[in-house]
Each structure stands twice: as structure tokens, then as C-alpha cells.
JSON list of C-alpha atoms in Angstrom, two decimals:
[
{"chain": "A", "resi": 1, "resn": "UNK", "atom": "CA", "xyz": [25.25, 4.14, 43.50]},
{"chain": "A", "resi": 2, "resn": "UNK", "atom": "CA", "xyz": [22.46, 4.52, 46.06]},
{"chain": "A", "resi": 3, "resn": "UNK", "atom": "CA", "xyz": [18.83, 4.53, 44.97]},
{"chain": "A", "resi": 4, "resn": "UNK", "atom": "CA", "xyz": [18.37, 8.23, 45.76]},
{"chain": "A", "resi": 5, "resn": "UNK", "atom": "CA", "xyz": [21.37, 9.20, 43.67]},
{"chain": "A", "resi": 6, "resn": "UNK", "atom": "CA", "xyz": [20.15, 7.07, 40.78]},
{"chain": "A", "resi": 7, "resn": "UNK", "atom": "CA", "xyz": [16.68, 8.65, 40.94]},
{"chain": "A", "resi": 8, "resn": "UNK", "atom": "CA", "xyz": [18.21, 12.14, 40.89]},
{"chain": "A", "resi": 9, "resn": "UNK", "atom": "CA", "xyz": [20.63, 11.34, 38.03]},
{"chain": "A", "resi": 10, "resn": "UNK", "atom": "CA", "xyz": [17.91, 9.76, 35.86]},
{"chain": "A", "resi": 11, "resn": "UNK", "atom": "CA", "xyz": [15.41, 12.54, 36.66]},
{"chain": "A", "resi": 12, "resn": "UNK", "atom": "CA", "xyz": [17.93, 15.22, 35.71]},
{"chain": "A", "resi": 13, "resn": "UNK", "atom": "CA", "xyz": [18.96, 13.31, 32.57]},
{"chain": "A", "resi": 14, "resn": "UNK", "atom": "CA", "xyz": [15.32, 13.33, 31.46]},
{"chain": "A", "resi": 15, "resn": "UNK", "atom": "CA", "xyz": [15.06, 17.05, 32.23]},
{"chain": "A", "resi": 16, "resn": "UNK", "atom": "CA", "xyz": [12.38, 16.56, 34.89]},
{"chain": "A", "resi": 17, "resn": "UNK", "atom": "CA", "xyz": [12.10, 18.81, 37.92]},
{"chain": "A", "resi": 18, "resn": "UNK", "atom": "CA", "xyz": [11.31, 17.40, 41.35]},
{"chain": "A", "resi": 19, "resn": "UNK", "atom": "CA", "xyz": [7.80, 18.80, 41.02]},
{"chain": "A", "resi": 20, "resn": "UNK", "atom": "CA", "xyz": [7.24, 17.23, 37.58]},
{"chain": "A", "resi": 21, "resn": "UNK", "atom": "CA", "xyz": [8.38, 13.78, 38.71]},
{"chain": "A", "resi": 22, "resn": "UNK", "atom": "CA", "xyz": [6.35, 14.05, 41.91]},
{"chain": "A", "resi": 23, "resn": "UNK", "atom": "CA", "xyz": [3.26, 15.04, 39.91]},
{"chain": "A", "resi": 24, "resn": "UNK", "atom": "CA", "xyz": [3.69, 12.04, 37.59]},
{"chain": "A", "resi": 25, "resn": "UNK", "atom": "CA", "xyz": [4.04, 9.74, 40.62]},
{"chain": "A", "resi": 26, "resn": "UNK", "atom": "CA", "xyz": [1.16, 11.34, 42.52]},
{"chain": "A", "resi": 27, "resn": "UNK", "atom": "CA", "xyz": [3.30, 12.18, 45.55]},
{"chain": "A", "resi": 28, "resn": "UNK", "atom": "CA", "xyz": [4.41, 15.50, 47.09]},
{"chain": "A", "resi": 29, "resn": "UNK", "atom": "CA", "xyz": [7.69, 16.91, 45.78]},
{"chain": "A", "resi": 30, "resn": "UNK", "atom": "CA", "xyz": [9.25, 16.76, 49.27]},
{"chain": "A", "resi": 31, "resn": "UNK", "atom": "CA", "xyz": [8.81, 12.97, 49.17]},
{"chain": "A", "resi": 32, "resn": "UNK", "atom": "CA", "xyz": [10.86, 12.71, 45.96]},
{"chain": "A", "resi": 33, "resn": "UNK", "atom": "CA", "xyz": [13.45, 15.06, 47.50]},
{"chain": "A", "resi": 34, "resn": "UNK", "atom": "CA", "xyz": [13.67, 12.75, 50.55]},
{"chain": "A", "resi": 35, "resn": "UNK", "atom": "CA", "xyz": [14.15, 9.73, 48.28]},
{"chain": "A", "resi": 36, "resn": "UNK", "atom": "CA", "xyz": [16.97, 11.50, 46.47]},
{"chain": "A", "resi": 37, "resn": "UNK", "atom": "CA", "xyz": [18.87, 12.17, 49.71]},
{"chain": "A", "resi": 38, "resn": "UNK", "atom": "CA", "xyz": [18.09, 8.67, 51.03]},
{"chain": "A", "resi": 39, "resn": "UNK", "atom": "CA", "xyz": [16.01, 9.92, 53.97]},
{"chain": "A", "resi": 40, "resn": "UNK", "atom": "CA", "xyz": [13.04, 7.82, 52.83]},
{"chain": "A", "resi": 41, "resn": "UNK", "atom": "CA", "xyz": [12.60, 4.82, 50.60]},
{"chain": "A", "resi": 42, "resn": "UNK", "atom": "CA", "xyz": [9.79, 4.49, 48.01]},
{"chain": "A", "resi": 43, "resn": "UNK", "atom": "CA", "xyz": [7.20, 1.76, 48.45]},
{"chain": "A", "resi": 44, "resn": "UNK", "atom": "CA", "xyz": [7.09, -1.18, 46.03]},
{"chain": "A", "resi": 45, "resn": "UNK", "atom": "CA", "xyz": [4.29, 0.49, 44.06]},
{"chain": "A", "resi": 46, "resn": "UNK", "atom": "CA", "xyz": [6.22, 3.76, 43.92]},
{"chain": "A", "resi": 47, "resn": "UNK", "atom": "CA", "xyz": [9.32, 1.85, 42.75]},
{"chain": "A", "resi": 48, "resn": "UNK", "atom": "CA", "xyz": [7.30, 0.27, 39.94]},
{"chain": "A", "resi": 49, "resn": "UNK", "atom": "CA", "xyz": [6.01, 3.70, 38.92]},
{"chain": "A", "resi": 50, "resn": "UNK", "atom": "CA", "xyz": [9.56, 5.12, 39.09]},
{"chain": "A", "resi": 51, "resn": "UNK", "atom": "CA", "xyz": [10.85, 2.42, 36.75]},
{"chain": "A", "resi": 52, "resn": "UNK", "atom": "CA", "xyz": [7.97, 3.13, 34.36]},
{"chain": "A", "resi": 53, "resn": "UNK", "atom": "CA", "xyz": [8.91, 6.83, 34.25]},
{"chain": "A", "resi": 54, "resn": "UNK", "atom": "CA", "xyz": [12.71, 6.75, 34.66]},
{"chain": "A", "resi": 55, "resn": "UNK", "atom": "CA", "xyz": [13.55, 3.36, 33.20]},
{"chain": "A", "resi": 56, "resn": "UNK", "atom": "CA", "xyz": [15.13, 0.30, 34.77]},
{"chain": "A", "resi": 57, "resn": "UNK", "atom": "CA", "xyz": [16.85, 0.79, 38.11]},
{"chain": "A", "resi": 58, "resn": "UNK", "atom": "CA", "xyz": [19.87, -1.30, 39.04]},
{"chain": "A", "resi": 59, "resn": "UNK", "atom": "CA", "xyz": [18.76, -4.59, 40.60]},
{"chain": "A", "resi": 60, "resn": "UNK", "atom": "CA", "xyz": [20.80, -4.21, 43.79]},
{"chain": "A", "resi": 61, "resn": "UNK", "atom": "CA", "xyz": [19.59, -0.60, 44.10]},
{"chain": "A", "resi": 62, "resn": "UNK", "atom": "CA", "xyz": [15.94, -1.47, 43.63]},
{"chain": "A", "resi": 63, "resn": "UNK", "atom": "CA", "xyz": [16.11, -4.24, 46.23]},
{"chain": "A", "resi": 64, "resn": "UNK", "atom": "CA", "xyz": [18.61, -3.16, 48.90]},
{"chain": "A", "resi": 65, "resn": "UNK", "atom": "CA", "xyz": [19.68, -5.53, 51.61]},
{"chain": "A", "resi": 66, "resn": "UNK", "atom": "CA", "xyz": [18.09, -4.84, 54.99]},
{"chain": "A", "resi": 67, "resn": "UNK", "atom": "CA", "xyz": [20.07, -2.58, 57.28]},
{"chain": "A", "resi": 68, "resn": "UNK", "atom": "CA", "xyz": [21.29, -3.73, 60.65]},
{"chain": "A", "resi": 69, "resn": "UNK", "atom": "CA", "xyz": [19.57, -2.16, 63.64]},
{"chain": "A", "resi": 70, "resn": "UNK", "atom": "CA", "xyz": [22.52, -1.29, 65.88]},
{"chain": "A", "resi": 71, "resn": "UNK", "atom": "CA", "xyz": [20.32, -0.01, 68.73]},
{"chain": "A", "resi": 72, "resn": "UNK", "atom": "CA", "xyz": [18.98, -3.57, 69.16]},
{"chain": "A", "resi": 73, "resn": "UNK", "atom": "CA", "xyz": [22.51, -4.99, 69.25]},
{"chain": "A", "resi": 74, "resn": "UNK", "atom": "CA", "xyz": [23.61, -2.36, 71.79]},
{"chain": "A", "resi": 75, "resn": "UNK", "atom": "CA", "xyz": [20.59, -3.20, 73.96]},
{"chain": "A", "resi": 76, "resn": "UNK", "atom": "CA", "xyz": [21.45, -6.91, 73.86]},
{"chain": "A", "resi": 77, "resn": "UNK", "atom": "CA", "xyz": [25.08, -6.14, 74.71]},
{"chain": "A", "resi": 78, "resn": "UNK", "atom": "CA", "xyz": [23.99, -3.96, 77.63]},
{"chain": "A", "resi": 79, "resn": "UNK", "atom": "CA", "xyz": [21.71, -6.72, 78.95]},
{"chain": "A", "resi": 80, "resn": "UNK", "atom": "CA", "xyz": [24.51, -9.27, 78.60]},
{"chain": "A", "resi": 81, "resn": "UNK", "atom": "CA", "xyz": [26.89, -7.07, 80.60]},
{"chain": "A", "resi": 82, "resn": "UNK", "atom": "CA", "xyz": [24.26, -6.49, 83.31]},
{"chain": "A", "resi": 83, "resn": "UNK", "atom": "CA", "xyz": [23.61, -10.23, 83.65]},
{"chain": "A", "resi": 84, "resn": "UNK", "atom": "CA", "xyz": [27.36, -10.94, 83.73]},
{"chain": "A", "resi": 85, "resn": "UNK", "atom": "CA", "xyz": [27.86, -8.36, 86.50]},
{"chain": "A", "resi": 86, "resn": "UNK", "atom": "CA", "xyz": [24.96, -9.78, 88.51]},
{"chain": "A", "resi": 87, "resn": "UNK", "atom": "CA", "xyz": [26.28, -13.32, 88.16]},
{"chain": "A", "resi": 88, "resn": "UNK", "atom": "CA", "xyz": [29.78, -12.26, 89.22]},
{"chain": "A", "resi": 89, "resn": "UNK", "atom": "CA", "xyz": [28.35, -10.42, 92.26]},
{"chain": "A", "resi": 90, "resn": "UNK", "atom": "CA", "xyz": [26.38, -13.51, 93.32]},
{"chain": "A", "resi": 91, "resn": "UNK", "atom": "CA", "xyz": [29.42, -15.80, 93.00]},
{"chain": "A", "resi": 92, "resn": "UNK", "atom": "CA", "xyz": [31.75, -13.40, 94.81]},
{"chain": "A", "resi": 93, "resn": "UNK", "atom": "CA", "xyz": [29.49, -13.19, 97.87]}
]
């Protein structure tokens, strides 16, 4: 289960609306909505406050592994191909 889904499930189980949870956390309700659909991730302080209000979050959910930045890998691959083409042009002449 992703963090956003767990926040939503626990919030609904406690009978809290988005606005009520946001008010308790001191954040706008759109921020909680973004967390629940995994568009944003709460800060460490916000996570601590969430666990105080909602209860313990799963360990792997509370501390997700970093995501891989594919745009960086594609850029490196593009540069590698460009260098390979340039080297082959130099050796063919």
C-alpha cells in the first residue's frame, strides 16, 4: 500500500474529512489531497504529526526508497551515443 492510500484509509476509518485532518496538521486541505493521490510527499515533521493523529504508518511506507530519475539516465545514454558516433566518424575518416 502506498503512503497516500494508507493516509486516506486511516483518515476515513477515523471519520475525518480532508479539511479536518488538514486543520489538525496545520496545512491546506489540497495538500492532504495531494498526499492521498501520491502527487506530493509529506515532510518529516508532517509525517510525525500524521502518525500522532492517524497512528503508526507502515515502516516501508513511511520511509520509501528513493525513486530513480529516468531523465538523467536518458541524458547519459544520449551523451554516450553522441560520443560513440563522433568516435566512429573520426576513425572512419
